[in-house]
Tab-separated table of N, CA and C in Angstrom:
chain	number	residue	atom	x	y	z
A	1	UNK	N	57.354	-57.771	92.401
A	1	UNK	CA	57.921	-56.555	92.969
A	1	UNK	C	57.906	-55.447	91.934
A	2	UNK	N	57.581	-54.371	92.134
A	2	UNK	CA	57.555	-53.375	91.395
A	2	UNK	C	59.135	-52.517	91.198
A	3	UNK	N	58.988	-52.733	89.897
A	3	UNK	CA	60.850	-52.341	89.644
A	3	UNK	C	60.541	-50.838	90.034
A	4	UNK	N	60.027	-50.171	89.314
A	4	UNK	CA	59.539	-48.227	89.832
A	4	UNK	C	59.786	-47.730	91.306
A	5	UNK	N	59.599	-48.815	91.982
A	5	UNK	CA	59.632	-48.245	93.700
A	5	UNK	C	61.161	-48.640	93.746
A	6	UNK	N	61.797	-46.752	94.225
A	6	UNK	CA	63.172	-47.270	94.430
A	6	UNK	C	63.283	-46.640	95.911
A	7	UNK	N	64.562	-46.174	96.447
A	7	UNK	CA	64.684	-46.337	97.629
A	7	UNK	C	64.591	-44.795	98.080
A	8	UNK	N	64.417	-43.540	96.856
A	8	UNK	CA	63.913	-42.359	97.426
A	8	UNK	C	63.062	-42.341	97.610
A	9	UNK	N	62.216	-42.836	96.902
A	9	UNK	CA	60.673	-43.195	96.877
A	9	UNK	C	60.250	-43.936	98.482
A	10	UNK	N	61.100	-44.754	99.160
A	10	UNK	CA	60.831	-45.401	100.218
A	10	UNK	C	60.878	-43.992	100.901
A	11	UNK	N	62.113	-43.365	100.786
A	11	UNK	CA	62.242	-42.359	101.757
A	11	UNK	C	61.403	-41.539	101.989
A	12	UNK	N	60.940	-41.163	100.824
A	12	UNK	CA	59.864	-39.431	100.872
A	12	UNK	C	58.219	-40.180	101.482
A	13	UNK	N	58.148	-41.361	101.091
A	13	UNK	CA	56.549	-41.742	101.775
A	13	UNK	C	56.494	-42.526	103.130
A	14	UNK	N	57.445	-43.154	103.216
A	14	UNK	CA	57.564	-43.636	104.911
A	14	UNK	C	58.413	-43.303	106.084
A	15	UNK	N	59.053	-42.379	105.389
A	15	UNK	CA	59.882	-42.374	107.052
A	15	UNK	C	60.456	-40.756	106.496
A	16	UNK	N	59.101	-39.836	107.636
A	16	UNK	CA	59.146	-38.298	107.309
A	16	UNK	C	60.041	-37.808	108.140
A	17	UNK	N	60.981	-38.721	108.557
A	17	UNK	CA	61.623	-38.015	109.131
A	17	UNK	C	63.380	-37.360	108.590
A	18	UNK	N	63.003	-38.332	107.340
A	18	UNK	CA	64.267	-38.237	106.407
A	18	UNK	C	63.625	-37.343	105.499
A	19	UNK	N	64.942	-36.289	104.834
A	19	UNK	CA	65.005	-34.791	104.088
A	19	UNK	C	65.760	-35.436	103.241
A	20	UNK	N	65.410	-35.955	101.934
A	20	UNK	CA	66.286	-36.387	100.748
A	20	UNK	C	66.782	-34.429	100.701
A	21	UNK	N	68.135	-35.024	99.967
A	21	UNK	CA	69.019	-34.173	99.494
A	21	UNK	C	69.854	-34.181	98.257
A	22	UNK	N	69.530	-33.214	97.097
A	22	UNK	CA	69.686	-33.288	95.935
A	22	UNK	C	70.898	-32.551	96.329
A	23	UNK	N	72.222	-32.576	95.567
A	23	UNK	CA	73.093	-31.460	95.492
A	23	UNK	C	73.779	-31.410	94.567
A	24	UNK	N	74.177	-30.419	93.728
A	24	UNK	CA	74.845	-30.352	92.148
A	24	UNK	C	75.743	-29.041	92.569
A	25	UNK	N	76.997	-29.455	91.683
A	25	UNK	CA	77.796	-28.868	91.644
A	25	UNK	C	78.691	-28.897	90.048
A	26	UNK	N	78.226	-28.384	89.672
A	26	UNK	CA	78.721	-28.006	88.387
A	26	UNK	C	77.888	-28.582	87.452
A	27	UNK	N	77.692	-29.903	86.656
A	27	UNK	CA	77.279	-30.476	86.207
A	27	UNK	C	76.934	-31.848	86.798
A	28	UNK	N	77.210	-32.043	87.913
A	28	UNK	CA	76.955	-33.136	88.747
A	28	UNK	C	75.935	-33.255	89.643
A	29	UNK	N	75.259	-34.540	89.742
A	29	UNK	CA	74.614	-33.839	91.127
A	29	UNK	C	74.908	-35.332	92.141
A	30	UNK	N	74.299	-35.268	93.216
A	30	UNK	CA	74.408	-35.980	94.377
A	30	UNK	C	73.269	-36.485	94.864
A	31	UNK	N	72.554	-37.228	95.462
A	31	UNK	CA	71.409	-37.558	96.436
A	31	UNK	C	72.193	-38.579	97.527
A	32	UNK	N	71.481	-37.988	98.956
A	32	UNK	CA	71.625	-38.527	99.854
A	32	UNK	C	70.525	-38.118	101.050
A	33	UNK	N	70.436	-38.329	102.165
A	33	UNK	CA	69.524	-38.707	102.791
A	33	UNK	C	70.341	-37.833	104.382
A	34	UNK	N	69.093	-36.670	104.948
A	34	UNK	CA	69.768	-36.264	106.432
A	34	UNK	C	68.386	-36.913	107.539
A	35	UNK	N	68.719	-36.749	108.271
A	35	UNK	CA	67.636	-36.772	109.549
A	35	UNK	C	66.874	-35.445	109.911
A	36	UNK	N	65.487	-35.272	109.395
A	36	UNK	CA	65.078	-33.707	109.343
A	36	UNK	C	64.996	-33.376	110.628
A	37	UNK	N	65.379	-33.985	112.320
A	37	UNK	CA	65.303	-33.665	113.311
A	37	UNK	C	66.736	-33.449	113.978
A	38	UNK	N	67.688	-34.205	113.672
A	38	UNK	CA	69.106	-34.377	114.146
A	38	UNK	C	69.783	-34.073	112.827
A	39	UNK	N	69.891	-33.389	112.118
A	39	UNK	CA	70.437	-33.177	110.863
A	39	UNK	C	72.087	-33.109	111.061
A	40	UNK	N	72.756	-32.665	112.936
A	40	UNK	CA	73.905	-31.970	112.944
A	40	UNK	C	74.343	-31.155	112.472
A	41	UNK	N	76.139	-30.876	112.846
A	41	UNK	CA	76.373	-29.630	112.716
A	41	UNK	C	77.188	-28.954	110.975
A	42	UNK	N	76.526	-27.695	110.660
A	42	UNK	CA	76.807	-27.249	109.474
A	42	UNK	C	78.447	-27.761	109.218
A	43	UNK	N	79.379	-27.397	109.568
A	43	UNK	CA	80.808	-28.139	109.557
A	43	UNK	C	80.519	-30.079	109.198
A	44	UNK	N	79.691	-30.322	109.649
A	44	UNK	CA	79.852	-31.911	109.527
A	44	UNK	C	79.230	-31.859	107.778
A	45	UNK	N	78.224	-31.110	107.611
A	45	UNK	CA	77.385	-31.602	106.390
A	45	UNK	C	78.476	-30.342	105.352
A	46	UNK	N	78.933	-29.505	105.335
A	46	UNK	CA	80.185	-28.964	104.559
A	46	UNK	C	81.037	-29.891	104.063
A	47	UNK	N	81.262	-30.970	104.708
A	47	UNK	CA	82.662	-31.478	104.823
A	47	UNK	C	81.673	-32.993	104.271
A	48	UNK	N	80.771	-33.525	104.644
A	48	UNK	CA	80.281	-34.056	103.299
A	48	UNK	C	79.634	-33.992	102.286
A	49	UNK	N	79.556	-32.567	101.996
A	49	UNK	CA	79.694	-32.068	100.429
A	49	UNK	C	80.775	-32.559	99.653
A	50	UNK	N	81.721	-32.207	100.507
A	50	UNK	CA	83.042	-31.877	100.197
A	50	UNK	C	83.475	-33.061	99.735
A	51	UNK	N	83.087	-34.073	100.266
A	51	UNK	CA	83.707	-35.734	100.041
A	51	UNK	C	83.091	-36.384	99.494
A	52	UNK	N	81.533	-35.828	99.164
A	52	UNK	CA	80.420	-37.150	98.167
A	52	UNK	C	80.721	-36.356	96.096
A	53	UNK	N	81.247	-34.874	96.429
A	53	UNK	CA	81.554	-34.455	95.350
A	53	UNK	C	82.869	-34.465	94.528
A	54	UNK	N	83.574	-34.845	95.695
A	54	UNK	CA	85.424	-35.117	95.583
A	54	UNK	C	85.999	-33.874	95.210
A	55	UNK	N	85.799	-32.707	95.652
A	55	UNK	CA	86.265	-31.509	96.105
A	55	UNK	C	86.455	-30.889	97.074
A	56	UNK	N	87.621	-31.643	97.895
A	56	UNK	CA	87.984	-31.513	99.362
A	56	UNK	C	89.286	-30.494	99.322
A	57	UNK	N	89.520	-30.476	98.037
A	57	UNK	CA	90.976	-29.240	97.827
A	57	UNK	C	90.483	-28.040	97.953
A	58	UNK	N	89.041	-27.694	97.848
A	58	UNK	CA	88.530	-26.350	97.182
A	58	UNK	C	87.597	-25.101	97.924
A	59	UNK	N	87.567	-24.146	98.581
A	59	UNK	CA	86.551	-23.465	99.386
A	59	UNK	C	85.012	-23.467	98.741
A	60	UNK	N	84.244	-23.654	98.655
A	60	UNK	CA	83.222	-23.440	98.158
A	60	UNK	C	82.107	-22.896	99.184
A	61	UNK	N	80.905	-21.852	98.551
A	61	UNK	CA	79.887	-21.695	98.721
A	61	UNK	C	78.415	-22.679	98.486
A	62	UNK	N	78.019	-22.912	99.789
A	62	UNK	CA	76.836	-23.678	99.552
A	62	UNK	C	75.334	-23.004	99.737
A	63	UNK	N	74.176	-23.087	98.666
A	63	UNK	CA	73.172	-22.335	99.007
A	63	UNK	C	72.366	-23.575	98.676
A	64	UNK	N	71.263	-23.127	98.872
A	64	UNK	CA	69.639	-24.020	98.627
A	64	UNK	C	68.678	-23.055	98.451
A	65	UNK	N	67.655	-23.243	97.853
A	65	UNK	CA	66.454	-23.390	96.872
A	65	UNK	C	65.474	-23.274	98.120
A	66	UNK	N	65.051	-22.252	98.460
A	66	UNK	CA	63.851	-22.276	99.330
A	66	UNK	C	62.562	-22.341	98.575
A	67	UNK	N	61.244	-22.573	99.522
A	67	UNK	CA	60.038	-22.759	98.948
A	67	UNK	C	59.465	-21.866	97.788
A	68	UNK	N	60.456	-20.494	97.785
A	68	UNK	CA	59.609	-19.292	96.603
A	68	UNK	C	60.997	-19.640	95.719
A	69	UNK	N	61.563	-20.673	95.936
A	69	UNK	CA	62.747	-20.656	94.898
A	69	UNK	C	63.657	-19.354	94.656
A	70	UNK	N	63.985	-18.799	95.842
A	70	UNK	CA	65.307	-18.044	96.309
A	70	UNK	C	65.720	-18.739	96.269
A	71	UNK	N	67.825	-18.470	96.219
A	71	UNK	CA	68.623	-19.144	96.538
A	71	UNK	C	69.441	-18.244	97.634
A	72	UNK	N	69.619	-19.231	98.798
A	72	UNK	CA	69.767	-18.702	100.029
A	72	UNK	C	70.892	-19.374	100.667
A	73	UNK	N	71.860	-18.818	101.106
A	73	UNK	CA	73.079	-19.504	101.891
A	73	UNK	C	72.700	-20.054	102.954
A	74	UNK	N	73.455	-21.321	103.224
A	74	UNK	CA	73.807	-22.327	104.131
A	74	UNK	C	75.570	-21.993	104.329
A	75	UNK	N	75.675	-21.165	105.436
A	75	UNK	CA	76.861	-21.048	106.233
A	75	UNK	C	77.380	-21.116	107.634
A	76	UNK	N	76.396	-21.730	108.812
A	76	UNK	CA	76.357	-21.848	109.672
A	76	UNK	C	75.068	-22.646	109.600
A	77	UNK	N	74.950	-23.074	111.419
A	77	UNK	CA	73.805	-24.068	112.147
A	77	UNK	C	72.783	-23.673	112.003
A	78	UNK	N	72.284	-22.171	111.787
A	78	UNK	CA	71.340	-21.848	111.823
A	78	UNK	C	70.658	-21.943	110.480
A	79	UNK	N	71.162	-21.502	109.537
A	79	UNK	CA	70.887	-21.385	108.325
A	79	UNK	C	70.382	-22.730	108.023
A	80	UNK	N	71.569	-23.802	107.984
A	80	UNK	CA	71.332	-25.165	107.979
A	80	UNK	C	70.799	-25.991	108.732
A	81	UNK	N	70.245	-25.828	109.937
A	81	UNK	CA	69.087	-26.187	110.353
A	81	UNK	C	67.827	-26.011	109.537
A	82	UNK	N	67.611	-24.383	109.343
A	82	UNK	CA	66.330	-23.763	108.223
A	82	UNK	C	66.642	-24.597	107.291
A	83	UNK	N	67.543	-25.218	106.541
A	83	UNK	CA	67.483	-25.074	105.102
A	83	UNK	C	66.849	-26.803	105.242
A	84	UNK	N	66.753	-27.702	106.236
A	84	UNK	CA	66.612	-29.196	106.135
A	84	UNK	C	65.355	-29.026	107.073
A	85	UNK	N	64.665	-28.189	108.038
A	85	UNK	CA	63.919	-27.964	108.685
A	85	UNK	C	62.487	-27.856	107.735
A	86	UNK	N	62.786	-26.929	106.445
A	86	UNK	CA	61.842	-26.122	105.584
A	86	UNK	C	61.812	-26.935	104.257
A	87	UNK	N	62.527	-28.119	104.182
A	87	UNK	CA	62.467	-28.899	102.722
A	87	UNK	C	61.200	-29.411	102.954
A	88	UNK	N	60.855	-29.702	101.321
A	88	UNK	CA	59.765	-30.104	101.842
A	88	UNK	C	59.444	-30.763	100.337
A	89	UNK	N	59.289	-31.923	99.488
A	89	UNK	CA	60.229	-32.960	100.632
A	89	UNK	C	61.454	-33.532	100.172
A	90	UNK	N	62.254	-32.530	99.629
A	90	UNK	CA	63.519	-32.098	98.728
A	90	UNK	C	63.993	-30.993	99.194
A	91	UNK	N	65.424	-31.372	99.529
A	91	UNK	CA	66.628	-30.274	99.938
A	91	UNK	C	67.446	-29.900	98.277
A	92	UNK	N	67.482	-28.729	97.868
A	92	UNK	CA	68.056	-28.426	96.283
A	92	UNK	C	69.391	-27.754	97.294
A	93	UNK	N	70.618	-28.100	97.057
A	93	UNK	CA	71.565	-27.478	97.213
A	93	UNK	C	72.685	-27.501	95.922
A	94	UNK	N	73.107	-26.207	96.467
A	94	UNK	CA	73.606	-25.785	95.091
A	94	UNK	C	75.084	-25.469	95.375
A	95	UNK	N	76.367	-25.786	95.256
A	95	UNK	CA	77.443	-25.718	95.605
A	95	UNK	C	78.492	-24.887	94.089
A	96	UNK	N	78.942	-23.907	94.569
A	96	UNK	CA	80.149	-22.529	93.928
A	96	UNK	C	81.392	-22.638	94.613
A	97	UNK	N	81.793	-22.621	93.793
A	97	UNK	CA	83.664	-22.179	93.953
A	97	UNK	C	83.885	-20.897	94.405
A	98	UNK	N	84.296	-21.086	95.549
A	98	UNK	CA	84.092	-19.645	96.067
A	98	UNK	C	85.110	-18.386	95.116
A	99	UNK	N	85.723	-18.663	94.545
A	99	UNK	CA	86.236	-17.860	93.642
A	99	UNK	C	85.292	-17.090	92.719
A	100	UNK	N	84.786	-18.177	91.893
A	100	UNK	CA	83.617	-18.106	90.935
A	100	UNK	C	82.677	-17.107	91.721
A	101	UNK	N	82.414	-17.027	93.164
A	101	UNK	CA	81.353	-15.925	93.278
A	101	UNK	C	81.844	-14.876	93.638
A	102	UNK	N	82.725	-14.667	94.303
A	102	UNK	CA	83.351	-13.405	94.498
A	102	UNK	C	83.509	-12.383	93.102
A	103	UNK	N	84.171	-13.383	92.056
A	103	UNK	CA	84.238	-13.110	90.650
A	103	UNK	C	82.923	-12.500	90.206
A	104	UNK	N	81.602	-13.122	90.408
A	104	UNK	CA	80.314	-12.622	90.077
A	104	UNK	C	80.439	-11.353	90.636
A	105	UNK	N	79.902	-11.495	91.919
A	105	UNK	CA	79.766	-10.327	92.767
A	105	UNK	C	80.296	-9.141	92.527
A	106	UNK	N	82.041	-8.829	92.308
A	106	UNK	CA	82.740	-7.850	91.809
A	106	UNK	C	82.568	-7.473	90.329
A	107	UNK	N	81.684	-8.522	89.620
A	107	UNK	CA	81.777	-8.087	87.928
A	107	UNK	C	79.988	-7.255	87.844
A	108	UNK	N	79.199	-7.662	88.946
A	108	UNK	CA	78.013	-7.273	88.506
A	108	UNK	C	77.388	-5.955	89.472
A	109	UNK	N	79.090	-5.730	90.081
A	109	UNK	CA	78.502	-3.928	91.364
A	109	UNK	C	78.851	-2.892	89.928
A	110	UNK	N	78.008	-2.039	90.194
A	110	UNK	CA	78.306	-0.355	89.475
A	110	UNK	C	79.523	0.039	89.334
């Protein structure tokens, strides 16, 4: 058996119908696995951010890494549909304290 073949590796070459999903949040990151056809609803995949990172106390902003490597919000169905629709064949999500960006935002206007 080949020790090298692990089980993302199963994912990304046989079964295209799974969108591995990288997600980091601070210095951490996450992998897990959606259904790139039934992915469900943005509230369901928020809320397991929220619980695979163990920051269920905290509001946060979630974005992802599109193909020109923008970073683009995931805040509703639509968005998050696009954002697991268009991986390809890696979802990069990137999770902020929503404090922390507001903080940006107001420190970097004129």
């Amino acid at each position: 058996m080949n020790r090298s073949f692990n089980k993302s590796q199963t994912l990304r070459y046989f079964d295209c119908s799974a969108v591995e999903v990288k997600s980091k949040f601070g210095a951490e990151f996450r992998r897990f696995s959606l259904d790139r056809y039934k992915p469900g609803k943005f509230e369901d995949f928020y809320k397991l951010i929220l619980h695979i990172h163990h920051i269920s106390s905290m509001e946060v902003m979630i974005g992802y890494a599109d193909v020109h490597g923008d970073l683009l919000p995931i805040n509703n169905d639509d968005n998050f549909f696009k954002a697991v629709s268009s991986a390809n064949p890696l979802l990069r999500v990137f999770i902020q304290r929503q404090g922390k960006i507001s903080t940006f935002i107001k420190s970097s206007e004129p």
